[in-house]
């Protein structure tokens, strides 16, 4: 098939059902071979979530101009556009279908989860919503053994395709304005100059205090340094510093793995998916925190996570914790860094047996392992040098709790925003502005947030150097006003109140469901006793 071949929507559907991974870029039909799906630096899920969809805005937001030139190499033809827009399909992975090798070594369809379609049309559960649940759910056993055209067809939506297309075109113009304003140019001296000075100062304070046995002071300084370093690791993971994958990844490994003990590879894999399917209960790993947190009633249905590849069980333990989640919020956040260790090392353990690692995967993987060994060598020596296990434990806890405001800030940007699935018709810009909010703060203390309090703009332009986000946000606010979109923002205190309010609301729903279940159980028992008494008479 040549680059000038015109493919109809029916052609695209048939090829997807036959197992091909097809993505629309402008009016080009891209065929992603399995080899590149396995080797994609952004992870395979970043591609699978856009099979059958127009991913033009996402592709251009996440890739440099040099990379975009290579994207066209995957083109196998052109597609029919209606009113300059592609009518999207639902990607198979969003209905629980993936391709796996069978016993003969051939790719075939495998259903990893069942699709539960919304039976109502409310803001929380719109008619367009598709959530994933246990594939063995008896109420969904009527589903076919392979995906069908019906599987690919989007549910009804209240969104106007014309309006979403208009938003998309306006976003591309906005992107052009941001680029022409020079906002992709990294301000190394004025931006990272003060950052590096701050890191060195905190490291020096920690070392000096430790040498004088001021352990708490040393632990606080070390925790503050980790807190600040995470922001630069974040920038490097997005290729937002030098814009060169190899250089940014090496610097990212040095900061995240060697100094912080965390895997930058895991973070990139996780974070890319978060950015692309923001706040989707079945697909965004950044809001999948059962049994400790549930920010939507949807999680009470024991959903399947397409990222973690497991059921997020809403079991007895989860029920107990979720009913008091708003009271446990800050306690859990205080120890969140330990969870990052578990996620990082679990990811690298799987990668150790993965023969199809991403671009540069072998050297990057090995360097990460070396980095983590180095980290635990120097940090373990620090703990050992505290003099006693009690002091070592104190140093460990203080140094890990001090960076916890970072985790609070991160969830402020999304926990209080919509978790509804508006379907594949929704444009990139509409989805990001609907699910993301800014945290208002003075420029004088912006460094405490690492510049990432401007999450709306960051989600629209993830590769943008964070020191330029403030200027870009002014353009985004003008854009939002012109397009009739909401640019959400609130202060740090109000943001915390909003998040706690969401957690409290879900907790109360769990209590209500529990009371109803208890009442129904008692009623059933009373009826059974009454029937037995009647029989006895």
GROMACS .gro file of C-alpha atoms in nm, residues 160-493:
model
  334
  160UNK     CA    1  -2.012   1.788   1.932
  161UNK     CA    2  -1.752   1.653   1.686
  162UNK     CA    3  -1.747   1.992   1.510
  163UNK     CA    4  -1.672   2.174   1.835
  164UNK     CA    5  -1.399   1.927   1.926
  165UNK     CA    6  -1.246   1.969   1.579
  166UNK     CA    7  -1.255   2.346   1.625
  167UNK     CA    8  -1.078   2.312   1.961
  168UNK     CA    9  -0.814   2.092   1.800
  169UNK     CA   10  -0.744   2.336   1.517
  170UNK     CA   11  -0.725   2.626   1.763
  171UNK     CA   12  -0.484   2.426   1.982
  172UNK     CA   13  -0.251   2.371   1.686
  173UNK     CA   14  -0.249   2.746   1.625
  174UNK     CA   15  -0.177   2.799   1.995
  175UNK     CA   16   0.110   2.549   1.973
  176UNK     CA   17   0.251   2.745   1.679
  177UNK     CA   18   0.235   3.068   1.880
  178UNK     CA   19   0.410   2.907   2.178
  179UNK     CA   20   0.684   2.776   1.950
  180UNK     CA   21   0.733   3.107   1.769
  181UNK     CA   22   0.754   3.286   2.105
  182UNK     CA   23   1.070   3.081   2.171
  183UNK     CA   24   0.923   2.913   2.476
  184UNK     CA   25   1.078   2.575   2.387
  185UNK     CA   26   1.422   2.727   2.440
  186UNK     CA   27   1.558   2.620   2.777
  187UNK     CA   28   1.676   2.910   2.998
  188UNK     CA   29   1.981   2.726   3.130
  189UNK     CA   30   2.142   3.016   3.314
  190UNK     CA   31   1.839   3.198   3.456
  191UNK     CA   32   1.632   2.881   3.496
  192UNK     CA   33   1.859   2.599   3.605
  193UNK     CA   34   2.138   2.819   3.742
  194UNK     CA   35   1.949   2.898   4.065
  195UNK     CA   36   1.821   2.537   4.074
  196UNK     CA   37   2.171   2.388   4.073
  197UNK     CA   38   2.285   2.639   4.335
  198UNK     CA   39   1.991   2.537   4.555
  199UNK     CA   40   2.070   2.167   4.517
  200UNK     CA   41   2.434   2.222   4.608
  201UNK     CA   42   2.343   2.437   4.908
  202UNK     CA   43   2.105   2.176   5.047
  203UNK     CA   44   2.356   1.895   4.985
  204UNK     CA   45   2.626   2.098   5.160
  205UNK     CA   46   2.402   2.171   5.460
  206UNK     CA   47   2.308   1.804   5.489
  207UNK     CA   48   2.672   1.690   5.473
  208UNK     CA   49   2.793   1.957   5.717
  209UNK     CA   50   2.516   1.885   5.967
  210UNK     CA   51   2.579   1.512   5.942
  211UNK     CA   52   2.950   1.559   6.009
  212UNK     CA   53   2.856   1.741   6.331
  213UNK     CA   54   2.599   1.472   6.426
  214UNK     CA   55   2.307   1.711   6.375
  215UNK     CA   56   2.112   1.423   6.229
  216UNK     CA   57   1.765   1.578   6.212
  217UNK     CA   58   1.899   1.891   6.042
  218UNK     CA   59   2.091   1.672   5.800
  219UNK     CA   60   1.787   1.457   5.725
  220UNK     CA   61   1.568   1.764   5.665
  221UNK     CA   62   1.820   1.915   5.424
  222UNK     CA   63   1.854   1.585   5.239
  223UNK     CA   64   1.475   1.554   5.213
  224UNK     CA   65   1.448   1.909   5.079
  225UNK     CA   66   1.715   1.834   4.820
  226UNK     CA   67   1.524   1.524   4.705
  227UNK     CA   68   1.208   1.734   4.690
  228UNK     CA   69   1.374   1.988   4.461
  229UNK     CA   70   1.562   1.735   4.248
  230UNK     CA   71   1.240   1.555   4.154
  231UNK     CA   72   1.131   1.859   3.952
  232UNK     CA   73   1.440   1.847   3.734
  233UNK     CA   74   1.409   1.469   3.697
  234UNK     CA   75   1.053   1.534   3.582
  235UNK     CA   76   1.178   1.784   3.321
  236UNK     CA   77   1.439   1.539   3.196
  237UNK     CA   78   1.183   1.260   3.169
  238UNK     CA   79   0.979   1.483   2.938
  239UNK     CA   80   1.290   1.572   2.733
  240UNK     CA   81   1.228   1.928   2.846
  241UNK     CA   82   1.588   2.030   2.923
  242UNK     CA   83   1.833   1.958   2.639
  243UNK     CA   84   1.555   1.806   2.419
  244UNK     CA   85   1.797   1.524   2.334
  245UNK     CA   86   1.670   1.183   2.445
  246UNK     CA   87   2.011   1.032   2.528
  247UNK     CA   88   2.144   1.334   2.720
  248UNK     CA   89   1.821   1.395   2.909
  249UNK     CA   90   1.788   1.027   2.998
  250UNK     CA   91   2.147   1.005   3.126
  251UNK     CA   92   2.099   1.316   3.339
  252UNK     CA   93   1.765   1.180   3.456
  253UNK     CA   94   1.924   0.853   3.566
  254UNK     CA   95   2.197   1.041   3.752
  255UNK     CA   96   1.943   1.250   3.946
  256UNK     CA   97   1.662   0.999   3.995
  257UNK     CA   98   1.855   0.673   4.038
  258UNK     CA   99   2.202   0.766   4.167
  259UNK     CA  100   2.090   1.046   4.401
  260UNK     CA  101   1.724   0.966   4.467
  261UNK     CA  102   1.705   0.585   4.450
  262UNK     CA  103   1.409   0.594   4.209
  263UNK     CA  104   1.379   0.464   3.852
  264UNK     CA  105   1.347   0.733   3.586
  265UNK     CA  106   1.253   0.457   3.340
  266UNK     CA  107   0.953   0.359   3.553
  267UNK     CA  108   0.852   0.722   3.596
  268UNK     CA  109   0.858   0.794   3.221
  269UNK     CA  110   0.659   0.478   3.142
  270UNK     CA  111   0.400   0.561   3.408
  271UNK     CA  112   0.384   0.934   3.350
  272UNK     CA  113   0.338   0.920   2.974
  273UNK     CA  114   0.025   0.710   3.017
  274UNK     CA  115  -0.102   0.950   3.283
  275UNK     CA  116  -0.065   1.244   3.045
  276UNK     CA  117  -0.244   1.069   2.759
  277UNK     CA  118  -0.546   0.923   2.943
  278UNK     CA  119  -0.558   1.169   3.230
  279UNK     CA  120  -0.798   1.078   3.512
  280UNK     CA  121  -0.948   0.773   3.341
  281UNK     CA  122  -1.027   0.525   3.623
  282UNK     CA  123  -0.930   0.216   3.420
  283UNK     CA  124  -0.625   0.356   3.244
  284UNK     CA  125  -0.452   0.638   3.436
  285UNK     CA  126  -0.209   0.485   3.692
  286UNK     CA  127  -0.178   0.819   3.874
  287UNK     CA  128  -0.531   0.792   4.015
  288UNK     CA  129  -0.531   0.415   4.074
  289UNK     CA  130  -0.452   0.395   4.445
  290UNK     CA  131  -0.679   0.129   4.592
  291UNK     CA  132  -0.692   0.015   4.868
  292UNK     CA  133  -0.585   0.354   5.009
  293UNK     CA  134  -0.765   0.610   4.793
  294UNK     CA  135  -1.066   0.618   4.560
  295UNK     CA  136  -1.146   0.954   4.401
  296UNK     CA  137  -1.449   0.825   4.210
  297UNK     CA  138  -1.737   0.589   4.290
  298UNK     CA  139  -1.627   0.397   3.980
  299UNK     CA  140  -1.347   0.240   4.185
  300UNK     CA  141  -1.605   0.073   4.410
  301UNK     CA  142  -1.671  -0.170   4.123
  302UNK     CA  143  -1.328  -0.341   4.140
  303UNK     CA  144  -1.198  -0.207   3.810
  304UNK     CA  145  -0.928  -0.356   3.590
  305UNK     CA  146  -0.615  -0.144   3.539
  306UNK     CA  147  -0.480  -0.160   3.184
  307UNK     CA  148  -0.150  -0.023   3.316
  308UNK     CA  149  -0.093  -0.249   3.615
  309UNK     CA  150  -0.264  -0.546   3.446
  310UNK     CA  151  -0.463  -0.644   3.752
  311UNK     CA  152  -0.800  -0.603   3.920
  312UNK     CA  153  -0.807  -0.319   4.174
  313UNK     CA  154  -1.012  -0.511   4.428
  314UNK     CA  155  -1.257  -0.315   4.639
  315UNK     CA  156  -1.236  -0.576   4.915
  316UNK     CA  157  -1.307  -0.565   5.287
  317UNK     CA  158  -0.977  -0.393   5.368
  318UNK     CA  159  -1.036  -0.131   5.099
  319UNK     CA  160  -1.389  -0.066   5.229
  320UNK     CA  161  -1.253   0.005   5.576
  321UNK     CA  162  -0.973   0.233   5.452
  322UNK     CA  163  -1.183   0.422   5.196
  323UNK     CA  164  -1.443   0.515   5.458
  324UNK     CA  165  -1.172   0.715   5.639
  325UNK     CA  166  -0.953   0.806   5.341
  326UNK     CA  167  -1.000   1.180   5.394
  327UNK     CA  168  -0.863   1.139   5.746
  328UNK     CA  169  -0.568   0.927   5.633
  329UNK     CA  170  -0.477   1.146   5.334
  330UNK     CA  171  -0.180   1.333   5.481
  331UNK     CA  172  -0.054   1.029   5.670
  332UNK     CA  173  -0.044   0.820   5.353
  333UNK     CA  174   0.115   1.107   5.160
  334UNK     CA  175   0.389   1.131   5.423
  335UNK     CA  176   0.507   0.781   5.333
  336UNK     CA  177   0.439   0.800   4.957
  337UNK     CA  178   0.809   0.786   4.866
  338UNK     CA  179   0.831   0.428   4.993
  339UNK     CA  180   0.560   0.333   4.744
  340UNK     CA  181   0.767   0.492   4.467
  341UNK     CA  182   1.053   0.258   4.558
  342UNK     CA  183   0.822  -0.043   4.528
  343UNK     CA  184   0.685   0.071   4.191
  344UNK     CA  185   1.032   0.153   4.059
  345UNK     CA  186   1.190  -0.175   4.154
  346UNK     CA  187   0.889  -0.378   4.042
  347UNK     CA  188   0.914  -0.211   3.701
  348UNK     CA  189   1.288  -0.278   3.670
  349UNK     CA  190   1.242  -0.638   3.782
  350UNK     CA  191   1.001  -0.694   3.492
  351UNK     CA  192   1.238  -0.515   3.256
  352UNK     CA  193   1.515  -0.756   3.355
  353UNK     CA  194   1.325  -1.031   3.171
  354UNK     CA  195   1.215  -0.810   2.883
  355UNK     CA  196   1.411  -0.879   2.565
  356UNK     CA  197   1.232  -0.601   2.374
  357UNK     CA  198   1.335  -0.296   2.568
  358UNK     CA  199   1.281   0.057   2.445
  359UNK     CA  200   1.530   0.256   2.243
  360UNK     CA  201   1.859   0.262   2.426
  361UNK     CA  202   1.695   0.025   2.670
  362UNK     CA  203   1.992  -0.199   2.740
  363UNK     CA  204   2.241   0.069   2.842
  364UNK     CA  205   1.972   0.272   3.019
  365UNK     CA  206   1.854  -0.034   3.214
  366UNK     CA  207   2.207  -0.127   3.316
  367UNK     CA  208   2.287   0.229   3.416
  368UNK     CA  209   1.973   0.242   3.628
  369UNK     CA  210   2.072  -0.077   3.810
  370UNK     CA  211   2.417   0.068   3.874
  371UNK     CA  212   2.255   0.388   3.993
  372UNK     CA  213   2.031   0.212   4.243
  373UNK     CA  214   2.323   0.008   4.376
  374UNK     CA  215   2.521   0.329   4.416
  375UNK     CA  216   2.228   0.499   4.592
  376UNK     CA  217   2.179   0.226   4.850
  377UNK     CA  218   2.553   0.210   4.903
  378UNK     CA  219   2.590   0.575   4.998
  379UNK     CA  220   2.251   0.610   5.168
  380UNK     CA  221   2.299   0.282   5.352
  381UNK     CA  222   2.636   0.408   5.472
  382UNK     CA  223   2.467   0.728   5.594
  383UNK     CA  224   2.212   0.528   5.793
  384UNK     CA  225   2.481   0.299   5.933
  385UNK     CA  226   2.682   0.601   6.042
  386UNK     CA  227   2.397   0.736   6.254
  387UNK     CA  228   2.527   0.527   6.543
  388UNK     CA  229   2.220   0.326   6.643
  389UNK     CA  230   1.918   0.171   6.478
  390UNK     CA  231   1.690   0.419   6.654
  391UNK     CA  232   1.880   0.716   6.510
  392UNK     CA  233   1.901   0.548   6.170
  393UNK     CA  234   1.523   0.494   6.170
  394UNK     CA  235   1.469   0.854   6.269
  395UNK     CA  236   1.696   0.975   5.987
  396UNK     CA  237   1.521   0.744   5.740
  397UNK     CA  238   1.172   0.865   5.833
  398UNK     CA  239   1.256   1.235   5.848
  399UNK     CA  240   1.442   1.238   5.517
  400UNK     CA  241   1.151   1.057   5.348
  401UNK     CA  242   0.866   1.253   5.509
  402UNK     CA  243   1.013   1.598   5.436
  403UNK     CA  244   0.957   1.564   5.056
  404UNK     CA  245   0.593   1.458   5.109
  405UNK     CA  246   0.442   1.801   5.020
  406UNK     CA  247   0.551   1.715   4.665
  407UNK     CA  248   0.306   1.425   4.656
  408UNK     CA  249   0.028   1.642   4.796
  409UNK     CA  250   0.093   1.903   4.528
  410UNK     CA  251   0.084   1.642   4.251
  411UNK     CA  252  -0.259   1.508   4.347
  412UNK     CA  253  -0.400   1.861   4.383
  413UNK     CA  254  -0.374   1.897   4.007
  414UNK     CA  255  -0.608   1.606   3.932
  415UNK     CA  256  -0.787   1.449   4.230
  416UNK     CA  257  -1.063   1.711   4.238
  417UNK     CA  258  -1.116   1.715   3.860
  418UNK     CA  259  -1.346   1.507   3.638
  419UNK     CA  260  -1.284   1.133   3.609
  420UNK     CA  261  -1.554   1.081   3.345
  421UNK     CA  262  -1.473   0.912   3.015
  422UNK     CA  263  -1.610   1.130   2.734
  423UNK     CA  264  -1.497   0.889   2.465
  424UNK     CA  265  -1.254   0.907   2.170
  425UNK     CA  266  -1.440   1.203   2.016
  426UNK     CA  267  -1.298   1.434   2.284
  427UNK     CA  268  -1.006   1.646   2.165
  428UNK     CA  269  -0.667   1.643   2.336
  429UNK     CA  270  -0.699   2.002   2.457
  430UNK     CA  271  -1.054   1.956   2.590
  431UNK     CA  272  -0.957   1.643   2.783
  432UNK     CA  273  -0.651   1.803   2.942
  433UNK     CA  274  -0.832   2.120   3.050
  434UNK     CA  275  -1.126   1.918   3.187
  435UNK     CA  276  -0.911   1.691   3.402
  436UNK     CA  277  -0.633   1.926   3.517
  437UNK     CA  278  -0.606   2.235   3.735
  438UNK     CA  279  -0.341   2.488   3.835
  439UNK     CA  280  -0.237   2.576   4.188
  440UNK     CA  281  -0.216   2.953   4.229
  441UNK     CA  282   0.096   3.077   4.403
  442UNK     CA  283   0.329   3.375   4.410
  443UNK     CA  284   0.635   3.376   4.185
  444UNK     CA  285   0.844   3.417   4.500
  445UNK     CA  286   0.759   3.067   4.621
  446UNK     CA  287   0.707   2.902   4.281
  447UNK     CA  288   1.030   2.703   4.332
  448UNK     CA  289   0.856   2.511   4.612
  449UNK     CA  290   0.618   2.377   4.349
  450UNK     CA  291   0.898   2.328   4.098
  451UNK     CA  292   0.700   2.532   3.847
  452UNK     CA  293   0.457   2.242   3.816
  453UNK     CA  294   0.176   2.428   3.986
  454UNK     CA  295   0.104   2.535   3.626
  455UNK     CA  296  -0.023   2.188   3.540
  456UNK     CA  297  -0.279   2.291   3.280
  457UNK     CA  298  -0.015   2.443   3.055
  458UNK     CA  299   0.227   2.159   3.131
  459UNK     CA  300  -0.031   1.901   3.022
  460UNK     CA  301  -0.093   2.087   2.698
  461UNK     CA  302   0.280   2.129   2.627
  462UNK     CA  303   0.461   1.852   2.821
  463UNK     CA  304   0.801   1.916   2.658
  464UNK     CA  305   0.798   2.285   2.741
  465UNK     CA  306   1.078   2.388   2.983
  466UNK     CA  307   0.901   2.452   3.313
  467UNK     CA  308   1.068   2.788   3.362
  468UNK     CA  309   0.869   2.907   3.060
  469UNK     CA  310   0.533   2.774   3.178
  470UNK     CA  311   0.430   3.106   3.336
  471UNK     CA  312   0.462   3.292   3.004
  472UNK     CA  313   0.292   3.012   2.814
  473UNK     CA  314   0.005   3.000   3.064
  474UNK     CA  315  -0.094   3.355   2.970
  475UNK     CA  316  -0.137   3.242   2.610
  476UNK     CA  317  -0.333   2.937   2.725
  477UNK     CA  318  -0.570   3.151   2.933
  478UNK     CA  319  -0.639   3.372   2.632
  479UNK     CA  320  -0.697   3.060   2.423
  480UNK     CA  321  -0.937   2.913   2.681
  481UNK     CA  322  -1.141   3.232   2.689
  482UNK     CA  323  -1.163   3.245   2.309
  483UNK     CA  324  -1.269   2.879   2.286
  484UNK     CA  325  -1.512   2.884   2.578
  485UNK     CA  326  -1.303   2.636   2.777
  486UNK     CA  327  -1.253   2.644   3.152
  487UNK     CA  328  -0.901   2.713   3.279
  488UNK     CA  329  -0.926   2.569   3.632
  489UNK     CA  330  -0.708   2.707   3.911
  490UNK     CA  331  -0.726   2.753   4.286
  491UNK     CA  332  -0.500   2.831   4.578
  492UNK     CA  333  -0.303   2.569   4.768
  493UNK     CA  334  -0.534   2.578   5.072
   0.00000   0.00000   0.00000
